Coordinates of C-alpha atoms in Angstrom, one line a residue:
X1399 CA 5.1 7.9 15.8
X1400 CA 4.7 7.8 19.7
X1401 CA 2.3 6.4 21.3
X1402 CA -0.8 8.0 21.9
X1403 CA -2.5 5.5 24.3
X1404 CA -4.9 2.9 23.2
X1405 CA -8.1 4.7 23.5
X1406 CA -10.4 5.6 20.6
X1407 CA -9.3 9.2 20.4
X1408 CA -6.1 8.2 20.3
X1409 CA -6.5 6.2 17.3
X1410 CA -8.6 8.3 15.5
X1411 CA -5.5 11.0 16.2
X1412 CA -3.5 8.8 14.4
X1413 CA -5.4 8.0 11.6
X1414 CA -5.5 11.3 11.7
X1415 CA -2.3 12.3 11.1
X1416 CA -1.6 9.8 8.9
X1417 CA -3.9 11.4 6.6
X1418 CA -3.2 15.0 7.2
X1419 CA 1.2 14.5 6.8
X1420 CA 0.4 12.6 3.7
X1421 CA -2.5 14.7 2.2
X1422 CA -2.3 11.6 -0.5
X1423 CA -4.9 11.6 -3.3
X1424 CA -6.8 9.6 -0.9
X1425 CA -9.8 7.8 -3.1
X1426 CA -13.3 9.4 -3.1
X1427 CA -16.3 9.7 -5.2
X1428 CA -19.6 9.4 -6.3
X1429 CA -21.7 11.0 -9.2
X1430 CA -25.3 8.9 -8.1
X1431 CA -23.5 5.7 -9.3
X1432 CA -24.1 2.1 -7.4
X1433 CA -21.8 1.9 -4.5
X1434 CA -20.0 -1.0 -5.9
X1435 CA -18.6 -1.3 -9.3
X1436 CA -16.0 -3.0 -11.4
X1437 CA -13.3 -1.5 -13.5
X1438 CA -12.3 -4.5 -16.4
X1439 CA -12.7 -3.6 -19.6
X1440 CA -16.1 -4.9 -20.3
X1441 CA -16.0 -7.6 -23.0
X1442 CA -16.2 -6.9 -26.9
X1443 CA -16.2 -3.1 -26.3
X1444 CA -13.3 -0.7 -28.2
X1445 CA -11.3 0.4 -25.4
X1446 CA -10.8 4.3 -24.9
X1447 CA -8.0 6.7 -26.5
X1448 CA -5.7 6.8 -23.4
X1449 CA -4.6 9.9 -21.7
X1450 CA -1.0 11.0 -21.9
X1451 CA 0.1 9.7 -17.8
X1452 CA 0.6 13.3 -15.9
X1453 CA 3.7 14.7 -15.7
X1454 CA 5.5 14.9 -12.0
X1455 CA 4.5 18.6 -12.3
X1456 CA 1.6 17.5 -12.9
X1457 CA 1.0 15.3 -10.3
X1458 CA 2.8 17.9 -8.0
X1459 CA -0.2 20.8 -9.2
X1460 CA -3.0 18.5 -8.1
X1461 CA -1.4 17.9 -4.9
X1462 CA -0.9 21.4 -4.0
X1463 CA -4.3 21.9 -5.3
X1464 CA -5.9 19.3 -3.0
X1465 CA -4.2 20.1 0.1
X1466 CA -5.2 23.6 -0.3
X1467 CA -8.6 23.2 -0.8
X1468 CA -8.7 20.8 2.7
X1469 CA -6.7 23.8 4.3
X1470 CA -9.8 26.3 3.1
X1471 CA -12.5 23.2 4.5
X1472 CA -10.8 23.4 7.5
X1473 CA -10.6 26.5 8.1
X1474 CA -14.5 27.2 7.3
X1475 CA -15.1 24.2 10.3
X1476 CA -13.1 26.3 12.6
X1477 CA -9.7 24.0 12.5
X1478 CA -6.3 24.4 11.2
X1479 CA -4.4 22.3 8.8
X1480 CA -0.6 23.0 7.9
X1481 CA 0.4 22.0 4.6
X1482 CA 3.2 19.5 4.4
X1483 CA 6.0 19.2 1.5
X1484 CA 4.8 16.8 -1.4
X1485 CA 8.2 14.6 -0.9
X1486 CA 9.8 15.5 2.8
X1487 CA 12.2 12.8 2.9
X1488 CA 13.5 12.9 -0.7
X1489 CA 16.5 10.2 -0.1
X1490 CA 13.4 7.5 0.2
X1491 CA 13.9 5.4 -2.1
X1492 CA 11.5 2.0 -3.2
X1493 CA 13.2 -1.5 -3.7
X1494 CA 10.0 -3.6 -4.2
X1495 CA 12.2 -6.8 -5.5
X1496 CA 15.8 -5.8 -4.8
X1497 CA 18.3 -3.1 -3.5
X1498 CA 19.8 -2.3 -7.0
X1499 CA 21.2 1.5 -6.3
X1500 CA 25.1 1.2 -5.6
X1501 CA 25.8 4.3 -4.5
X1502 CA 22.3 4.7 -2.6
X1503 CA 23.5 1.4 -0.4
X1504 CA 26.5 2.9 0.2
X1505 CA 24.9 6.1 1.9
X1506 CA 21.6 4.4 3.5
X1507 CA 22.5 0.7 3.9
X1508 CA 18.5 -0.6 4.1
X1509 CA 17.8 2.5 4.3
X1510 CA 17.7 2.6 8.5
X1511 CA 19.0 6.3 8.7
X1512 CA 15.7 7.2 6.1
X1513 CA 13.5 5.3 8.5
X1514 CA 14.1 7.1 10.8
X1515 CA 14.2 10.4 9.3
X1516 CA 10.7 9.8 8.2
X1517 CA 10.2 9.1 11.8
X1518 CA 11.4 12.6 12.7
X1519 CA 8.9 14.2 10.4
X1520 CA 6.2 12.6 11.4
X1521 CA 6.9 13.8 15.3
X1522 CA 7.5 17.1 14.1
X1523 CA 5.0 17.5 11.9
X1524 CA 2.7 20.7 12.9
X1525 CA -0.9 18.9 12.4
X1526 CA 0.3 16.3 14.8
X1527 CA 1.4 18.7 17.3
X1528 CA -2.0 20.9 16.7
X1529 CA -4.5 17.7 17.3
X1530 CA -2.2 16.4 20.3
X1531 CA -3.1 20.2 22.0
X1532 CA -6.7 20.0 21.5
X1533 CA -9.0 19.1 23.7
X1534 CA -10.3 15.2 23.5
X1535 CA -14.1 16.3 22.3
X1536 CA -12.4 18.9 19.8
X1537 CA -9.9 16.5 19.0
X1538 CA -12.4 14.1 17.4
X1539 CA -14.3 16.7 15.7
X1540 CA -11.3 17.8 13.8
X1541 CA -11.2 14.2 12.4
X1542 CA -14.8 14.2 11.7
X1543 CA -14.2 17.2 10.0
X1544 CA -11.3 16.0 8.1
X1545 CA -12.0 12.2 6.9
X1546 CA -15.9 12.0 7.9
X1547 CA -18.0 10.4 9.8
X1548 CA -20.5 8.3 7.4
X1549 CA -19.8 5.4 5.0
X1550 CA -21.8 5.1 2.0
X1551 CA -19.0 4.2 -1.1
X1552 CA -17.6 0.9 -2.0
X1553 CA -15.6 -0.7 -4.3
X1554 CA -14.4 -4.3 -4.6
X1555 CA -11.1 -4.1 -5.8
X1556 CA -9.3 -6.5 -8.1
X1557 CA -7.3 -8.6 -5.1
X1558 CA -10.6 -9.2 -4.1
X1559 CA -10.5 -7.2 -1.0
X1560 CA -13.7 -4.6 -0.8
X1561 CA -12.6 -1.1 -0.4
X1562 CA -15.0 1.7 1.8
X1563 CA -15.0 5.3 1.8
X1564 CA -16.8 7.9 3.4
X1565 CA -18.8 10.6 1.7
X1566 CA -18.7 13.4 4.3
X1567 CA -15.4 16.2 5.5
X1568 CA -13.1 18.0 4.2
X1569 CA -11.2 15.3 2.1
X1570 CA -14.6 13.9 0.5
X1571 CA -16.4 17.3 -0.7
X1572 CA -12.1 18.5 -1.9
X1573 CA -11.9 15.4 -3.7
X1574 CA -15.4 15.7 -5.3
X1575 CA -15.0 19.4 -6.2
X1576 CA -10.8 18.3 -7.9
X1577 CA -12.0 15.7 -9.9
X1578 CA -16.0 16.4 -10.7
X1579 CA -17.9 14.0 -8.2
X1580 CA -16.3 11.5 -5.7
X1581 CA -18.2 8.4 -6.6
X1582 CA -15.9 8.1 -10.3
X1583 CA -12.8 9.0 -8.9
X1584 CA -13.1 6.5 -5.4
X1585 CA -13.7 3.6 -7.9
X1586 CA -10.9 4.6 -10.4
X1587 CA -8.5 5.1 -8.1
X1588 CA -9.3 2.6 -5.4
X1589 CA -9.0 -0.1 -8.5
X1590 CA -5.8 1.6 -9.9
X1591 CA -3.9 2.4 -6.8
X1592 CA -4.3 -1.9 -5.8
X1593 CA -2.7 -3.0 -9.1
X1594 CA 0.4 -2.6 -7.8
X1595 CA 0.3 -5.0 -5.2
X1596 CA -0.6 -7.5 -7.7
X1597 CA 1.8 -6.7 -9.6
X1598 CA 4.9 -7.4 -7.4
X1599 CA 2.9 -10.7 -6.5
X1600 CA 3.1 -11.7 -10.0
X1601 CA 6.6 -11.2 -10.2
X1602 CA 7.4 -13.0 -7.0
X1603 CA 5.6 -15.9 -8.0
X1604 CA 7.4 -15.8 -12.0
X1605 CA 9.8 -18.7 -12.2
X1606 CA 12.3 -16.3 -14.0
X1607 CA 12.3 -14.5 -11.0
X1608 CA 13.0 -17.6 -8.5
X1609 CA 15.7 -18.4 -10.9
X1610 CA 17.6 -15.0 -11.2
X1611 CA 17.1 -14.7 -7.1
X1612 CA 18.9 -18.3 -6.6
X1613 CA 21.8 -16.6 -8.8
X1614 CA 21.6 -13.4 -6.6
X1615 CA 21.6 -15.7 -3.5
X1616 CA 24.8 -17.8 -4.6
X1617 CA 26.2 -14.6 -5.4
X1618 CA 25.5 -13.0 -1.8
X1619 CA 27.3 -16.8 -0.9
X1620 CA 30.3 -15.3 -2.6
X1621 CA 30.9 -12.0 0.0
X1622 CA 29.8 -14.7 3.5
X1623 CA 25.8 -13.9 3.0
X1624 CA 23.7 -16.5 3.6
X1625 CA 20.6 -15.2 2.4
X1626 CA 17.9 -17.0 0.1
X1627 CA 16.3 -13.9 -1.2
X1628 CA 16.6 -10.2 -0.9
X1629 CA 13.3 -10.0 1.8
X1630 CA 15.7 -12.1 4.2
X1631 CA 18.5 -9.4 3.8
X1632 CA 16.6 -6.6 4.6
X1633 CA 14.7 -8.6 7.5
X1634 CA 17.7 -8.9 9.2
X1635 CA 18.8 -5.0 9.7
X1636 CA 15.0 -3.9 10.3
X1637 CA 15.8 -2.9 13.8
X1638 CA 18.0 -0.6 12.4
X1639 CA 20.2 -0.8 15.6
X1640 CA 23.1 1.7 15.6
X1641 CA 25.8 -0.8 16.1
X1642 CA 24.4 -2.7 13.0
X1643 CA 25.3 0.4 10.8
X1644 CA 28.8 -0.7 9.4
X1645 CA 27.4 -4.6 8.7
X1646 CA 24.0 -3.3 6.9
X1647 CA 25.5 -0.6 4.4
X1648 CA 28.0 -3.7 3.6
X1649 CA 25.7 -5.8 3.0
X1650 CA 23.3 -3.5 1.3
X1651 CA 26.1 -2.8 -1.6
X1652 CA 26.8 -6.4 -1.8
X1653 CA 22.9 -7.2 -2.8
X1654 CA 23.0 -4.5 -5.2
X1655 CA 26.0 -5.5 -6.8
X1656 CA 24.9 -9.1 -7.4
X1657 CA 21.3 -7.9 -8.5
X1658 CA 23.2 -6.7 -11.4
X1659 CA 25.7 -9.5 -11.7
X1660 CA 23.4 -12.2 -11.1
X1661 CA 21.2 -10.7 -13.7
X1662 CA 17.9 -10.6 -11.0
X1663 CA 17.6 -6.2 -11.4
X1664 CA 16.7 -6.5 -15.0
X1665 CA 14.8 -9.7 -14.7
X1666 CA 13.1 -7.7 -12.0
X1667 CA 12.5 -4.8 -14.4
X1668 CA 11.3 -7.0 -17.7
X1669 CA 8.6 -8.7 -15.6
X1670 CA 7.9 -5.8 -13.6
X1671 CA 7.2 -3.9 -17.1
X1672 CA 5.2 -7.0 -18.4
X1673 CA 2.9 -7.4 -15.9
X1674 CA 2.0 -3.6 -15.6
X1675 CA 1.4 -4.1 -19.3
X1676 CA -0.9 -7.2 -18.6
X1677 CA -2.8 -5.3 -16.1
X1678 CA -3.1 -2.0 -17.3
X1679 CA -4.9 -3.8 -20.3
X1680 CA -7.3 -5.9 -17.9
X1681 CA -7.9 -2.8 -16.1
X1682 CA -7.9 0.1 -18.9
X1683 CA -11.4 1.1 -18.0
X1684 CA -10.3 2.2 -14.6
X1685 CA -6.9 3.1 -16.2
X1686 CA -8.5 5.8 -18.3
X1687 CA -11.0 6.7 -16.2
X1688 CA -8.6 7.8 -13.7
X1689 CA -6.4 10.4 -16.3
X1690 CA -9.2 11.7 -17.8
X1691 CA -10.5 12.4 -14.4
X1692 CA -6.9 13.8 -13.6
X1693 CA -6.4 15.8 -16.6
X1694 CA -9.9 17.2 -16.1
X1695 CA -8.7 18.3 -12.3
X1696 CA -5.9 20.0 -13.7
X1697 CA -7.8 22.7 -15.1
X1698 CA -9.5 23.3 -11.5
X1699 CA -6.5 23.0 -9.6
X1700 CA -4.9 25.9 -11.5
X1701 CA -8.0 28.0 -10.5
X1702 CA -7.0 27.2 -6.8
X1703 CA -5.2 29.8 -4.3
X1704 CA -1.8 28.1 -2.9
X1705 CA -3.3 29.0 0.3
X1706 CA -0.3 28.9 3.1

């Protein structure tokens, strides 16, 4: 996005927009609970029949659902909120470990051309546009309005990092109304949402993983790349400069063709699958938690006018 200046409104107007292009299920909570809490499976209990996971429909009904119900909030507190499309850029693509997609390299490289297409979005994206126009003063009240103003809700999360969320605006009281009280869903998704992360550090750190990614890296030898790991690739065409193209989208396809000769995409994906396994089991309380409170919002969310 451009730059705004570095004066508090201006942040906050980012921040702002942040939240309002995404709309994400941003955590939120609280049914009286303590404002800190723990999601492992406490020890020597049964653990819980899990929920089926939600479909993408699913997933795509709640978001509707939520962003509509911040729209009505917003509207009530005299501002305006345009929704935005669940997926805008829909060639994004996620290579956590390695660029394994032939035919995705070939048409994005590192995906430079999607960078900045997201880029574009984001500059032309109507809230933006509408926070930029208003007035300073009114400007900050439209982010009260939106994310809050008060603290009050905490979680520490399984990396060890502790997470805060306010209790107050239009995202709060939406995502307390969705999913039956803010405090439950905050914690189960604040502990559920950081498991990735830890995740993909487990697999980094795997010795099967160094392994298949010296293979990958003698591969990338092979074509003239001298890179010791796939992060090093894609470091070197994060500019993105135009003249780079040609030399990125080569070197993009020749990664993914030696993830899958060298063996490192489906070492990748084993790991990958074994420790979401491991932690989904460490974690099933908040796990669970999570999509029952989900499955319960679904049943709300189809109660909920699309809105415009």
């Amino acid at each position: 996005m451009g730059s705004t200046g570095d004066t508090a409104s201006g942040r906050l107007l980012l921040a702002a927009v942040s939240g309002l292009l995404a709309l994400a299920m941003a955590a939120c909570g609280p049914n009286g609970e303590g404002p800190r809490a723990r999601a492992e499976q406490p020890a020597g209990t049964k653990p819980a029949v899990t929920e089926q996971p939600l479909t993408a429909r699913e997933k795509s009904l709640l978001y509707e659902a939520e962003q509509a119900m911040v729209q009505s909030c917003m509207a009530r507190k005299g501002f305006q909120v345009w929704k935005v499309p669940e997926n805008p850029v829909p060639e994004d693509k996620s290579f956590p470990y390695v660029v394994d997609d032939v035919a995705w390299a070939r048409r994005h490289g590192y995906g430079s051309d999607v960078r900045w297409r997201i880029d574009q979005v984001r500059r032309s994206d109507p809230n933006r546009r509408y926070l930029q126009g208003l007035p300073p003063d009114r400007r900050t009240q439209a982010v009260d309005a939106y994310s809050g103003r008060t603290g009050g809700l905490e979680v520490r999360l399984p990396t060890g990092v502790t997470a805060g969320r306010s209790t107050d605006g239009c995202l709060a009281e939406t995502e307390g109304k969705l999913y039956g009280g803010l405090g439950n869903w905050f914690r189960a998704k604040a502990v559920t949402d950081s498991l990735g992360s830890i995740r993909r550090t487990d697999v980094f750190a795997d010795p099967r993983f160094r392994d298949s990614t010296r293979e990958w890296a003698a591969c990338m030898r092979e074509h003239g790349h001298r890179y010791a790991d796939p992060g090093q690739a894609r470091a070197a065409f994060a500019s993105g400069r135009a003249e780079d193209r040609k030399q990125e989208v080569r070197t993009a396809v020749d990664e993914a063709r030696c993830a899958h000769s060298s063996g490192l995409s489906a070492t990748a994906r084993r790991l990958d699958a074994r420790y979401d396994k491991r932690l989904q089991k460490k974690y099933r309380a908040a796990v669970d938690s999570r999509l029952r409170l989900e499955r319960a919002a679904l049943l709300r969310a189809r109660a909920v006018p699309s809105g415009h």
